[in-house]
XYZ file of C-alpha atoms in Angstrom:
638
model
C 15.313 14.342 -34.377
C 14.764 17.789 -32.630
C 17.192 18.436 -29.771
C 15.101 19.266 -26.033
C 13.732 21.895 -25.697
C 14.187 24.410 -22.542
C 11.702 24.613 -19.329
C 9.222 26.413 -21.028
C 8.805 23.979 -23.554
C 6.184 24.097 -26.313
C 2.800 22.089 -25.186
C 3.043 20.566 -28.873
C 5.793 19.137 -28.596
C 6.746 15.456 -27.603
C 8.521 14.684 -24.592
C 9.875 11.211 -26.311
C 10.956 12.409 -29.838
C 11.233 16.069 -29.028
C 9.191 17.224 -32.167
C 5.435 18.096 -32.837
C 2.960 15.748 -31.387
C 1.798 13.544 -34.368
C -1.376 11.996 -33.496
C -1.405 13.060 -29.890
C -2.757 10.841 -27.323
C -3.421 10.748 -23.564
C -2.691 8.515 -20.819
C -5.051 8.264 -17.474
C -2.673 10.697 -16.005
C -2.747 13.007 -18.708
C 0.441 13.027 -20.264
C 0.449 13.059 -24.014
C 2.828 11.287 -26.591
C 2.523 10.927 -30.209
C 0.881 7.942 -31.025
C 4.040 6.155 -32.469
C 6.411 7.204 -29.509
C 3.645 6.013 -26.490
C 3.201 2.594 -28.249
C 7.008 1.800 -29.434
C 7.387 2.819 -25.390
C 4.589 0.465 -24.474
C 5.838 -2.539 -26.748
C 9.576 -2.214 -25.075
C 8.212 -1.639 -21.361
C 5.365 -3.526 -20.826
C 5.047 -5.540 -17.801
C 3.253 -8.963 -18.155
C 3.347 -9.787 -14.668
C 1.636 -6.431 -13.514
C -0.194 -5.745 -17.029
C 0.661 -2.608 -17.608
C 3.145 0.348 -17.936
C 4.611 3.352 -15.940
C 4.099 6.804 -17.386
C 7.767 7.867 -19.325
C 6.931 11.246 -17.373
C 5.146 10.765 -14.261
C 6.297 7.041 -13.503
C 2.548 6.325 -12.560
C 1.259 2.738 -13.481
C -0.776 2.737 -16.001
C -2.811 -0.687 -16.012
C -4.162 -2.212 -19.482
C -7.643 -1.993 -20.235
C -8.447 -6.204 -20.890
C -9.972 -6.431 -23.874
C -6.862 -4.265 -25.423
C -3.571 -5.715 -27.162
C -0.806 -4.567 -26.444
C 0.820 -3.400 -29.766
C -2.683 -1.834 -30.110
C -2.957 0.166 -27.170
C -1.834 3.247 -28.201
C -4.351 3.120 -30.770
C -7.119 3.138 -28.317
C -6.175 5.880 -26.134
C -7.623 9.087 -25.971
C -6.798 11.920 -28.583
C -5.717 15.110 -26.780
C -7.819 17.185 -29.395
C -6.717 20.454 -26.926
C -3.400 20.111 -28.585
C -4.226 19.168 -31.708
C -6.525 22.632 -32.346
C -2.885 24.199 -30.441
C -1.088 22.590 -33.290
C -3.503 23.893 -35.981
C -3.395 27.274 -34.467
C 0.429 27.420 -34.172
C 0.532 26.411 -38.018
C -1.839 28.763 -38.790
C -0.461 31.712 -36.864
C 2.978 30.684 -38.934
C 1.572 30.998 -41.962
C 1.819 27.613 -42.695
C -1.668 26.395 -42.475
C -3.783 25.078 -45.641
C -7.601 25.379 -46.101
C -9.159 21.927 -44.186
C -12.491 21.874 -46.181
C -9.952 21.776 -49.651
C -7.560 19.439 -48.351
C -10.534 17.086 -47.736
C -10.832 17.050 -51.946
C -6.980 16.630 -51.768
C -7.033 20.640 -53.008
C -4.054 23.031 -51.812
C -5.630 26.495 -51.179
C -4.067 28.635 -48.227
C -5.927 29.558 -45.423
C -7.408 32.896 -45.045
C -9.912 32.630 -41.692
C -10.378 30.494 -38.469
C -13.584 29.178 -37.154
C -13.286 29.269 -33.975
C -16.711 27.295 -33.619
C -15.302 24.504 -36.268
C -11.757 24.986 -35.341
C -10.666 24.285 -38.616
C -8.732 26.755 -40.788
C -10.681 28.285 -44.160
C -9.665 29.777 -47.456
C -11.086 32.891 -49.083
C -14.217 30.882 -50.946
C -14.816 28.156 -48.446
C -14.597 31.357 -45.823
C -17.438 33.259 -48.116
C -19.395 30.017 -48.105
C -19.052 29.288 -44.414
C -20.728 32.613 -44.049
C -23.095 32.283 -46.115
C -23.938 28.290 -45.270
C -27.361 28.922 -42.703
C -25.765 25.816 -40.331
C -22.361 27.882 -39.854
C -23.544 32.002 -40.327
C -23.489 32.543 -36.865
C -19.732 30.930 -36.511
C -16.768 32.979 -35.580
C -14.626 33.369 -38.195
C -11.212 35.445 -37.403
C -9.397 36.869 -39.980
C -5.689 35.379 -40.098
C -5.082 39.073 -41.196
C -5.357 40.461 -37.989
C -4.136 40.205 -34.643
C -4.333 36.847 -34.197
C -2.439 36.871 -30.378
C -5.952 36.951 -28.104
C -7.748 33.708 -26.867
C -10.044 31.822 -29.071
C -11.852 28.547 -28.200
C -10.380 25.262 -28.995
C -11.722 22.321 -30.563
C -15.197 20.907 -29.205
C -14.693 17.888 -28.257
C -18.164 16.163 -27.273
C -18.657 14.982 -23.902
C -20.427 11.377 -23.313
C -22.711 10.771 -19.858
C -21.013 8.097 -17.550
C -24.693 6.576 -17.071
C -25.711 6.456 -20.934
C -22.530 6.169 -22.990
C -24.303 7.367 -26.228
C -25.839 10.311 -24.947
C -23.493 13.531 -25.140
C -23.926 16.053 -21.880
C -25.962 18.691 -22.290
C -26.543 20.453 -18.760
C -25.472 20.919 -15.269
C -26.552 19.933 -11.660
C -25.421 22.372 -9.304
C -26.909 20.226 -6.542
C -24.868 17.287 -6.975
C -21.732 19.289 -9.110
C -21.905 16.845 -12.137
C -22.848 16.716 -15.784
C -25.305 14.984 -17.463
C -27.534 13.821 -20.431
C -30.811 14.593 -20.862
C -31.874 11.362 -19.205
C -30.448 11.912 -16.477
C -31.823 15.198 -16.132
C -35.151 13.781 -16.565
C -35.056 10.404 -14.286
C -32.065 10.782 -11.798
C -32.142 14.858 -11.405
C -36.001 15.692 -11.836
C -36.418 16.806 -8.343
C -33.046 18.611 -8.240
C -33.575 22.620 -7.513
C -30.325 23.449 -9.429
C -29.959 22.600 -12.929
C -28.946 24.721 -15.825
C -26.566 24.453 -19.126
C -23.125 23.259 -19.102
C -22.078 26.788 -20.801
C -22.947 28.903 -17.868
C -21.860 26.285 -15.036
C -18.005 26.415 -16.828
C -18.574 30.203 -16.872
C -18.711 30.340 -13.455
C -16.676 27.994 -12.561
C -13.870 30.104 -14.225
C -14.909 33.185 -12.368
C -15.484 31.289 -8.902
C -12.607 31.646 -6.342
C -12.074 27.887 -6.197
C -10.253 28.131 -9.927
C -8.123 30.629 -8.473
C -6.996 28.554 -5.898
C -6.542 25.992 -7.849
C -4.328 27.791 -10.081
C -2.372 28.741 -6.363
C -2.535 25.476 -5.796
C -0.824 24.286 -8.957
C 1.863 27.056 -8.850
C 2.352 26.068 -5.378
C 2.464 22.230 -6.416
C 5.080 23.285 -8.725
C 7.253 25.439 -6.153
C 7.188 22.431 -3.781
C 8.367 20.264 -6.327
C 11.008 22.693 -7.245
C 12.204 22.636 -3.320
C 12.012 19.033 -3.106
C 14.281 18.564 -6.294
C 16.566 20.972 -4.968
C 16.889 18.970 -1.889
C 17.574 16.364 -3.681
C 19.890 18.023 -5.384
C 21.775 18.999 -2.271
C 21.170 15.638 -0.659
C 23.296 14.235 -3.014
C 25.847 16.125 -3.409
C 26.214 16.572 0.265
C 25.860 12.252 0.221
C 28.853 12.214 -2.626
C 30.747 14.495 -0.706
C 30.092 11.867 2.529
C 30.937 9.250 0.220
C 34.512 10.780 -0.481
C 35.257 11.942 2.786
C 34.486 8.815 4.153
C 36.885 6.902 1.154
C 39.433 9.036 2.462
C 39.065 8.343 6.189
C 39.260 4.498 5.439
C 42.388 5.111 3.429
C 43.829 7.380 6.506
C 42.652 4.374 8.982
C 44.549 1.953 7.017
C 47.277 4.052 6.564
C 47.822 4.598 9.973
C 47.512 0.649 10.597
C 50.134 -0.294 7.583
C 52.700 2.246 9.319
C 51.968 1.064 12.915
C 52.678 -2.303 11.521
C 54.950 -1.953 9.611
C 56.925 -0.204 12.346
C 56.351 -3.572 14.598
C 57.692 -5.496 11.311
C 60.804 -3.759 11.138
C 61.329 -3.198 15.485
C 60.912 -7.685 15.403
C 62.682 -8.207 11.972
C 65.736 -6.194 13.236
C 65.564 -7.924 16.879
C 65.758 -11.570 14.818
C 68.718 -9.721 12.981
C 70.735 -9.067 16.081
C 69.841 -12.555 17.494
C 70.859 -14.224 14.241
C 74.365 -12.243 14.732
C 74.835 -12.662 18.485
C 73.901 -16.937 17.809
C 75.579 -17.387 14.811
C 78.841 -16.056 15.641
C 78.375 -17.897 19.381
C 78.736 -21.108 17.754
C 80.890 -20.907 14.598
C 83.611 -19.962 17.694
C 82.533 -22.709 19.296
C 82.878 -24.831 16.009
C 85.810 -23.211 15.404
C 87.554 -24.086 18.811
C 86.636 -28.267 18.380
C 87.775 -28.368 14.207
C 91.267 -26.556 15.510
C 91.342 -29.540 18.143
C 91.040 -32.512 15.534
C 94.782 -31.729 13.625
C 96.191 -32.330 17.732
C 93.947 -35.727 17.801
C 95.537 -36.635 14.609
C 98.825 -35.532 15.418
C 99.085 -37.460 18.869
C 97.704 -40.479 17.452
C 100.452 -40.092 14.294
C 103.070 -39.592 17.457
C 101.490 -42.508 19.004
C 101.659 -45.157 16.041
C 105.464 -43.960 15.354
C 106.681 -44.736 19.038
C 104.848 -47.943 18.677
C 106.934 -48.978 16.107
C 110.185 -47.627 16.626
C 111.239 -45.566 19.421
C 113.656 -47.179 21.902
C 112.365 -48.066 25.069
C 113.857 -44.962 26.762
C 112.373 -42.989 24.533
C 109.463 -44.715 24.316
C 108.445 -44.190 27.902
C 109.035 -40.352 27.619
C 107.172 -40.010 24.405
C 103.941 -41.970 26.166
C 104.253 -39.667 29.641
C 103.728 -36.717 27.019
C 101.297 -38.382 25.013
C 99.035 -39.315 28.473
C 99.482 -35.641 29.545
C 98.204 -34.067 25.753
C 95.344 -37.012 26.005
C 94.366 -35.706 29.893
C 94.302 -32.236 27.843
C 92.312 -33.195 25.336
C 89.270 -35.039 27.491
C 89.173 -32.608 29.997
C 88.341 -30.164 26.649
C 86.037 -32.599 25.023
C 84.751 -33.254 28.659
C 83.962 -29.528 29.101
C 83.053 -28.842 25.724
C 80.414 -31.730 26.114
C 79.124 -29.951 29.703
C 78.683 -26.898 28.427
C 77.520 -27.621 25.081
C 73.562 -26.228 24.049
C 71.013 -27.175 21.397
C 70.080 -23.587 20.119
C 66.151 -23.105 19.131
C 64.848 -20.030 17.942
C 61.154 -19.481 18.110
C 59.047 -16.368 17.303
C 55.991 -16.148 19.567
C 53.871 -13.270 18.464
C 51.670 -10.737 20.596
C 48.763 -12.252 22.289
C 46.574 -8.748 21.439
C 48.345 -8.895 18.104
C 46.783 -12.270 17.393
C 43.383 -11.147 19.611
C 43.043 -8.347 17.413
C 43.214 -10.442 14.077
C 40.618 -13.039 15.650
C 37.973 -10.166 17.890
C 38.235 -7.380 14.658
C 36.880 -9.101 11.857
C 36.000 -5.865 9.889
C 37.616 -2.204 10.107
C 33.831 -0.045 10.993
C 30.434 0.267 9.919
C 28.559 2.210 6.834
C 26.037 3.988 8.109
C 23.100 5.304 6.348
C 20.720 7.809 8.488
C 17.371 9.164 7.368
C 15.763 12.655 8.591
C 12.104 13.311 7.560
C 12.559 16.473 5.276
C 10.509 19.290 6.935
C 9.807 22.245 4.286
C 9.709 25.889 5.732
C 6.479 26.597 4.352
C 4.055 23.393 3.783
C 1.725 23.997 1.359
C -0.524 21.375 3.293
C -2.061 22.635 6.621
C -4.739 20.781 8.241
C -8.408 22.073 7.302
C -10.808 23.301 9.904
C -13.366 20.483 10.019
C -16.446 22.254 11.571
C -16.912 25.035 8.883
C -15.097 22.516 5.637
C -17.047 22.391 2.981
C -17.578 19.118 1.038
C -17.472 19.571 -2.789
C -17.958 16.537 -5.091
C -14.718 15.700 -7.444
C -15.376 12.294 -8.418
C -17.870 9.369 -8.674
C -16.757 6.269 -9.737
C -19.050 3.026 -10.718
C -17.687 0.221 -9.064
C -20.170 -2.754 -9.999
C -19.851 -3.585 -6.093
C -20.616 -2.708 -2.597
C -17.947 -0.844 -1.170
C -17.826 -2.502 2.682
C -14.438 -0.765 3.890
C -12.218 1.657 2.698
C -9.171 3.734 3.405
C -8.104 7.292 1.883
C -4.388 7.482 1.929
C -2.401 11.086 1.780
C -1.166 10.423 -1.821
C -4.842 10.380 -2.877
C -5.380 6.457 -3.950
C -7.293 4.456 -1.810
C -7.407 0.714 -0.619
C -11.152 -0.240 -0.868
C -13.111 -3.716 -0.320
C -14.354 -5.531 -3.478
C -17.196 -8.478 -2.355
C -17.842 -9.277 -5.447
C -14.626 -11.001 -5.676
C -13.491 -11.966 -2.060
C -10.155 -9.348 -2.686
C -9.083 -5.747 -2.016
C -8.273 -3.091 -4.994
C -5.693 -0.369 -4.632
C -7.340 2.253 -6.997
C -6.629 6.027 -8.019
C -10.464 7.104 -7.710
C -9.408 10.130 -9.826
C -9.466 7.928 -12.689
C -11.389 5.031 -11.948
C -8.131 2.869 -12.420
C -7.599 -0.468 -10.404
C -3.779 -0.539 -9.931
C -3.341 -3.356 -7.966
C -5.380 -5.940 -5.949
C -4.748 -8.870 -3.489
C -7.121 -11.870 -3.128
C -8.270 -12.780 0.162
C -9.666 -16.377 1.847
C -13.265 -14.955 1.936
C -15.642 -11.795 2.100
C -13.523 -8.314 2.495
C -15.011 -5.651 5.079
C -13.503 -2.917 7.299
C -9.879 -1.476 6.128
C -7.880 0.613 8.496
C -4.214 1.677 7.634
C -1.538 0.898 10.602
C 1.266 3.271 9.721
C 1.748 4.968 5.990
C 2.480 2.114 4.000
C 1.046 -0.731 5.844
C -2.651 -2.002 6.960
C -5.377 -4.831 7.368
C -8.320 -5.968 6.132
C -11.335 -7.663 7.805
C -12.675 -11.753 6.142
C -15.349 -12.349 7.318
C -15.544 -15.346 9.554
C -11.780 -15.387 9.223
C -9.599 -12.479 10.818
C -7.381 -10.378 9.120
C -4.779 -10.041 6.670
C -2.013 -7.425 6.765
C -0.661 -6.033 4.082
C 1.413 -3.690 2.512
C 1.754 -1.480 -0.544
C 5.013 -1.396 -2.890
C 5.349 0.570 -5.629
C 1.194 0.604 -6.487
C 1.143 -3.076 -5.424
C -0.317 -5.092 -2.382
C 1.131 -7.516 -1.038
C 0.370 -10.090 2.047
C 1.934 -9.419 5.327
C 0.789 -12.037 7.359
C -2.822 -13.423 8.479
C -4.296 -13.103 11.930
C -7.309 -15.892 12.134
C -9.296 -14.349 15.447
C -13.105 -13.972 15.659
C -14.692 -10.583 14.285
C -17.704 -9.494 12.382
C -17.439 -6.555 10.374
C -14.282 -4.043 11.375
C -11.466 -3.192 13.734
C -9.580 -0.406 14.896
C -5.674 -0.248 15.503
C -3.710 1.442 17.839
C -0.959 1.171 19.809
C 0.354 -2.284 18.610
C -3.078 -3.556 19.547
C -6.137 -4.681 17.243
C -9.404 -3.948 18.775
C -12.053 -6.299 17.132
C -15.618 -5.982 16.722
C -17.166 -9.019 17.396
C -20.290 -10.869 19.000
C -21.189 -8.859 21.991
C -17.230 -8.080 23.007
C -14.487 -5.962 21.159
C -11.707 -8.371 21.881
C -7.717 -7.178 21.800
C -5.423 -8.891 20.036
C -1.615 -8.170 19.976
C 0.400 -7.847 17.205
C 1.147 -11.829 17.375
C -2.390 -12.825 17.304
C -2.134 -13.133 21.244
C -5.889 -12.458 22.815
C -4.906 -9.811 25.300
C -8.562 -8.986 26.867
C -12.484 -8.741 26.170
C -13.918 -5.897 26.171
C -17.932 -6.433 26.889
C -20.439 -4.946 25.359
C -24.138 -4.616 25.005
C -24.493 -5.565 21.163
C -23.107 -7.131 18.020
C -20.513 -5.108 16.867
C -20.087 -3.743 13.106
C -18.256 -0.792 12.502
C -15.795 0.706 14.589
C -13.447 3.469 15.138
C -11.186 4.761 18.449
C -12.167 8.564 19.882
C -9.131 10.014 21.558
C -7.054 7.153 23.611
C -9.152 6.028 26.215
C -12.679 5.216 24.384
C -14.322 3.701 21.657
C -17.097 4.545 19.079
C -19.449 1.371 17.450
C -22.207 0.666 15.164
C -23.959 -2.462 15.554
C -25.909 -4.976 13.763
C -29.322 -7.303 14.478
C -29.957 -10.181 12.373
C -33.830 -9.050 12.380
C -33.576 -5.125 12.213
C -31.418 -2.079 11.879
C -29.523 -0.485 14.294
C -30.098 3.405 14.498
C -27.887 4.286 17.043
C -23.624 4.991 17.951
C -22.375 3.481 20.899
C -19.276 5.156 22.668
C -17.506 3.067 25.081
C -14.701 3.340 27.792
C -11.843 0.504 27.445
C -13.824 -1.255 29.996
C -16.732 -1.583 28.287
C -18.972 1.089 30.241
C -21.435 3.158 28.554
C -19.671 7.273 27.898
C -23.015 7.824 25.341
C -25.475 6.946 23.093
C -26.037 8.529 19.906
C -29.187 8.717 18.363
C -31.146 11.161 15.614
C -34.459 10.896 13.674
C -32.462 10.921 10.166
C -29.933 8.186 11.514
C -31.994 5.017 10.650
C -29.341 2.637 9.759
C -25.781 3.186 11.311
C -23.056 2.077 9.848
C -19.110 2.750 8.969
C -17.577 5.422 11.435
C -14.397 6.955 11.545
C -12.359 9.783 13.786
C -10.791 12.778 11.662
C -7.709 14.908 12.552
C -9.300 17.197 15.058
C -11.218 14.095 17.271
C -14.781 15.104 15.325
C -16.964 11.507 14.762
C -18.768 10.360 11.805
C -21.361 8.078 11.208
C -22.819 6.804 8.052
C -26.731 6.060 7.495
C -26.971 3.007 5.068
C -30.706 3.694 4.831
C -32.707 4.129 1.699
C -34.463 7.195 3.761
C -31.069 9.169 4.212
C -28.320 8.501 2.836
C -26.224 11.156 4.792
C -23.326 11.461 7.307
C -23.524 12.904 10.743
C -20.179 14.773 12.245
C -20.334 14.256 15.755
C -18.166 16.494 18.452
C -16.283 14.830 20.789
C -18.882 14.633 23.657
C -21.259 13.200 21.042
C -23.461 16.197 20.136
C -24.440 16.723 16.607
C -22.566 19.599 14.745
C -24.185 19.026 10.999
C -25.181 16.591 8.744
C -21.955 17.108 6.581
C -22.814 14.909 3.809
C -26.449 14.805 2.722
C -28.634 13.385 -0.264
C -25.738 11.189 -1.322
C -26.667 9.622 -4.948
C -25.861 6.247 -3.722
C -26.045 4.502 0.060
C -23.077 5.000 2.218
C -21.344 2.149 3.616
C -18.241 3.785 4.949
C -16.206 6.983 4.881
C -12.367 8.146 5.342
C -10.170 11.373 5.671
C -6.966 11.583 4.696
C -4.327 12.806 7.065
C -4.991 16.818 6.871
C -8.946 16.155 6.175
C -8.958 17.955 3.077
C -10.229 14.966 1.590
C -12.832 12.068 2.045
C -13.289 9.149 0.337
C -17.135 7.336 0.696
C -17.458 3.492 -0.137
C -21.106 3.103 -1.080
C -23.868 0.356 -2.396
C -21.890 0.026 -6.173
C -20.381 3.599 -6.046
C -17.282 5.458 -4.582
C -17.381 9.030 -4.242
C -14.509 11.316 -3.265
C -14.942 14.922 -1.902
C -12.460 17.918 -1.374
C -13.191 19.349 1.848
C -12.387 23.204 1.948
């Protein structure tokens, strides 16, 4: 196996073996693997549970299509032909490269030209014939003999419509900034004023200033990334160098403890020494004084039994006056001996903050771990300037369903409603890919986020759920069952809840805190600024073509109405306090942006392909996200 290559690695090579792609192919995300390495990864890291994989490079979950095995995956992904024409070229510009057309009759011939129109490397006579062939005479062929160093087109791979598989693209709608087939040209872009080939749209697009700054964008992409890994860099080793100071400092602590005590240990073991001494030699005197008196005892009594016996009387009576005066000795000794006589006890009792500290300190400190929200010196995000943005088209996604809520979040996935299914989807709209979803007790609708990584969902004729997202997965919170229609707007720790005639409050325990009255049946609805409220409504037995802006009591601030609003429906607040408003009508199909006051600025989104049900900005409004009747569409706003 190769050994890594440095940061400017070769684009042919393989970031799991390290050598040549060999049968490169593509994930969702774009990272490419030889076909061997991707599925020997898949087959060791697949995830049953989840159904799918993370990206070796990018970590991004990568979900697996259903009607795919697993060991077989790989073999269904997309060839990166990009880099397989870079590999050719590479091999060719080495010298290394054989004739294709001969190798197809398992002939060896070396090649001599490229056709840059083919991509496919030529020898001398299958060059000659090329040129002469009437299908291929107008072909570039470049001579391998010359410079071979400039830019020449890569393989052409074909291009299939989203709306008839088996058609290939052929031209390009300027109006709505998408290719198509010739169908669609003909049924879904007839009336479109814009429409020309695919050639000249990519031209342009490569000359337009919007490629340059997306190449700015990249590079700075990249030299954020760079920053960020150097702080992590420097996070850690400023954490290790925490996590050794703060070894030490616990050793230190305990050293000064073990000495401190230690010092007690030997002040009270040397006290019990001296006591021991003092004690000890107190009563082996004492001992000593009575065991000297027992040979007297025994003597007097010897005395005693010998007089008995034989002394004459004279004698006799002496010997007893001196016995009675050594016996009146004697007891008065015992006698005093007895008096003064003590039971000796020694007892240790230890230091009541001694054994308070052993009992109160049950541990020596606290870890503590402290988090600082890393601020760069130059963002490369800044908010965009929402009355003169720009909304370009960047993706349109098929969804099979009506989109009734959705939220954008600043990574660039969204959270949208599925009704077809009674559940929400986490999806990356880029790529049309479902990562996660979370079933619900009935109908999905509205879908605000609460905080980053946290939010609710509307059921219809239920409440809400709350949920979060974990690593591309949604999970339950908790449910709130309260009465609401169609949407609800959070803020402050309070859910304000479009219902019946009333937005009622609930806390963040489900408590009903107040009703707010009001003049309709509420659908969708969004806060504008901190003391107000914005509404569409619903009728049973017709549309609703107005906004409805409310104070917290319920009173009237405006009423917002225009001849191309004809069915309102989701609304939403962006960074700068401008309101939107979405017209579900067949007639429209736009989005009003409102000012604050309610005025119209501009119809920011008009002639949508499909029926918008909802719309959402991200945090610096340089994106928006529309849920529509079976469609979501995502703009950059610049």
């Amino acid at each position: 196996m190769a050994t890594a290559v440095d940061k400017k690695e070769d684009l042919t090579t393989c970031s799991i073996c390290f050598e040549t792609f060999k049968k490169p192919k593509h994930f969702p995300c774009l990272h490419t693997f030889c076909e061997g390495c991707i599925q020997t990864y898949i087959t060791k890291t697949f995830e049953q549970a989840r159904g799918g994989v993370n990206c070796p490079l990018c970590r991004m979950f990568i979900s697996k299509p259903g009607d795919i095995k697993v060991e077989e995956w790989s073999t269904k992904l997309p060839t990166n032909h990009i880099l397989v024409s870079l590999i050719d070229l590479n091999e060719t510009k080495s010298g290394q490269k054989l004739c294709a057309a001969c190798s197809r009759e398992n002939e060896t011939e070396s090649a001599f030209s490229w056709c840059a129109n083919c991509s496919e490397a030529l020898c001398k006579a299958c060059d000659r014939s090329h040129r002469r062939n009437k299908a291929s005479s107008n072909h570039k062929l470049i001579d391998l003999s010359e410079d071979f160093s400039k830019d020449i087109p890569l393989y052409h791979a074909d291009v299939f419509c989203t709306e008839h598989p088996e058609k290939k693209v052929e031209a390009y709608c300027n109006d709505h900034s998408t290719v198509c087939c010739m169908t669609c040209v003909m049924l879904k872009h007839r009336k479109c004023d814009n429409v020309g080939s695919i050639e000249d749209a990519a031209e342009e697009k490569k000359k337009s200033k919007e490629i340059q700054e997306f190449s700015q964008n990249l590079q700075n992409l990249k030299a954020s990334l760079e920053k960020l890994c150097k702080n992590r860099t420097e996070s850690l080793k400023t954490f290790e160098n925490d996590i050794k100071k703060m070894r030490a400092d616990v050793e230190t602590l305990f050293k000064q403890l073990s000495d401190h005590l230690n010092k007690l240990k030997t002040n009270i073991t040397s006290e019990i020494c001296k006591v021991e001494k003092v004690i000890k030699t107190e009563v082996e005197s004492e001992h000593f004084e009575m065991k000297c008196r027992i040979p007297a005892v025994e003597n007097d009594l010897s005395l005693f039994e010998t007089n008995m016996k034989h002394a004459p009387p004279a004698q006799f009576i002496k010997a007893m006056e001196n016995l009675e005066k050594q016996k009146e000795i004697l007891e008065n000794f015992v006698r005093d001996q007895s008096q003064n006589l003590r039971e000796i006890k020694v007892t240790f009792k230890a230091n009541e903050k001694l054994l308070e500290l052993s009992r109160v300190i049950q541990e020596c400190g606290e870890v503590k771990v402290s988090r600082a929200n890393y601020v760069p010196q130059h963002s490369i995000i800044t908010n965009v300037n929402m009355l003169t943005a720009v909304p370009t088209l960047t993706s349109k996604v098929e969804t099979g369903f009506s989109v009734r809520g959705i939220a954008l979040l600043d990574n660039g996935k969204v959270v949208l409603s599925n009704d077809n299914n009674k559940r929400i989807e986490l999806r990356d709209p880029r790529y049309s890919m479902v990562l996660s979803s979370l079933s619900l007790p009935g109908d999905s609708w509205g879908i605000k986020m609460t905080s980053d990584t946290e939010g609710a969902v509307v059921v219809k004729g239920y409440g809400l759920v709350l949920f979060k997202i974990q690593n591309n997965n949604i999970v339950t919170i908790r449910e709130m069952e309260t009465d609401v229609n169609a949407d609800f707007v959070y803020h402050q720790g309070l859910y304000y809840v479009g219902c019946d005639n009333k937005i009622t409050v609930y806390d963040s325990n489900c408590r009903k805190v107040r009703d707010i009255s009001v003049n309709n049946k509420v659908s969708y609805i969004c806060l504008r600024g901190d003391n107000s409220l914005c509404y569409t409504a619903f009728n049973n037995f017709s549309v609703e073509k107005s906004l409805y802006c409310v104070h917290m009591d319920g009173s009237s601030v405006y009423t917002y109405s225009h001849d191309k609003l004809c069915d309102a429906s989701g609304v939403t607040v962006d960074h700068s306090g401008h309101i939107y408003v979405c017209d579900y009508s067949y007639a429209n199909t736009n989005v009003h942006q409102l000012s604050h006051d309610g005025k119209l600025l501009r119809i920011i989104f008009d002639n949508l392909p499909a029926r918008p049900y909802c719309i959402s900005f991200n945090t610096q409004g340089d994106k928006a996200v529309i849920g529509c009747n079976g469609t979501v569409l995502m703009y950059d706003m610049k």
